[in-house]
Structure formats: structure tokens, C-alpha cells
Coordinates of C-alpha atoms in Angstrom, one line a residue:
M1 CA 14.0 -1.5 -8.7
A2 CA 11.3 1.3 -8.6
E3 CA 8.8 -1.4 -8.8
K4 CA 9.7 -2.9 -5.9
L5 CA 10.1 -0.4 -3.9
M6 CA 7.1 0.3 -4.5
S7 CA 5.7 -3.1 -3.6
L8 CA 7.7 -2.8 -0.5
K9 CA 6.1 0.5 0.3
G10 CA 2.7 -1.0 -0.4
V11 CA 3.5 -3.9 2.1
K12 CA 4.5 -1.4 5.0
Y13 CA 1.4 0.6 4.3
V14 CA -0.6 -2.2 5.2
K15 CA 1.3 -3.4 7.9
L16 CA 0.7 -0.2 9.4
N17 CA -3.0 0.1 8.3
T18 CA -4.2 -3.7 9.5
A19 CA -6.4 -2.3 11.7
Q20 CA -8.3 0.0 9.5
T21 CA -11.2 -1.2 6.7
P22 CA -10.0 -3.6 4.1
E23 CA -11.2 -0.5 1.6
S24 CA -8.6 1.5 3.4
N25 CA -5.8 -0.7 2.3
N26 CA -7.3 -0.6 -1.4
Q27 CA -7.5 2.9 -1.5
I28 CA -3.5 2.9 -0.1
Y29 CA -3.1 0.4 -2.9
E30 CA -4.1 2.6 -5.4
D31 CA -2.7 5.6 -4.6
L32 CA 0.6 3.6 -4.8
R33 CA -0.2 2.2 -8.3
K34 CA -0.9 6.2 -9.2
T35 CA 2.5 7.2 -8.6

């Protein structure tokens, strides 16, 4: 359940940050994995 929530959050973050560099999106994914 929590994993599904985190993956959905990750998708939202990527959609919000499509204008930024891929590196920024990777950083967001890493931050999500840590929590």
C-alpha cells in the first residue's frame, strides 16, 4: 500500500518537473526511495 502511494507520488513529481533536467527527476526519485 505504502509502495503504491510512493510510486504515485513519484509519477506526480516527475509530471510537475518535466520542465527541469532529468537529473532533477532522478534526485526526486532518490529522495522518495530514502523515505
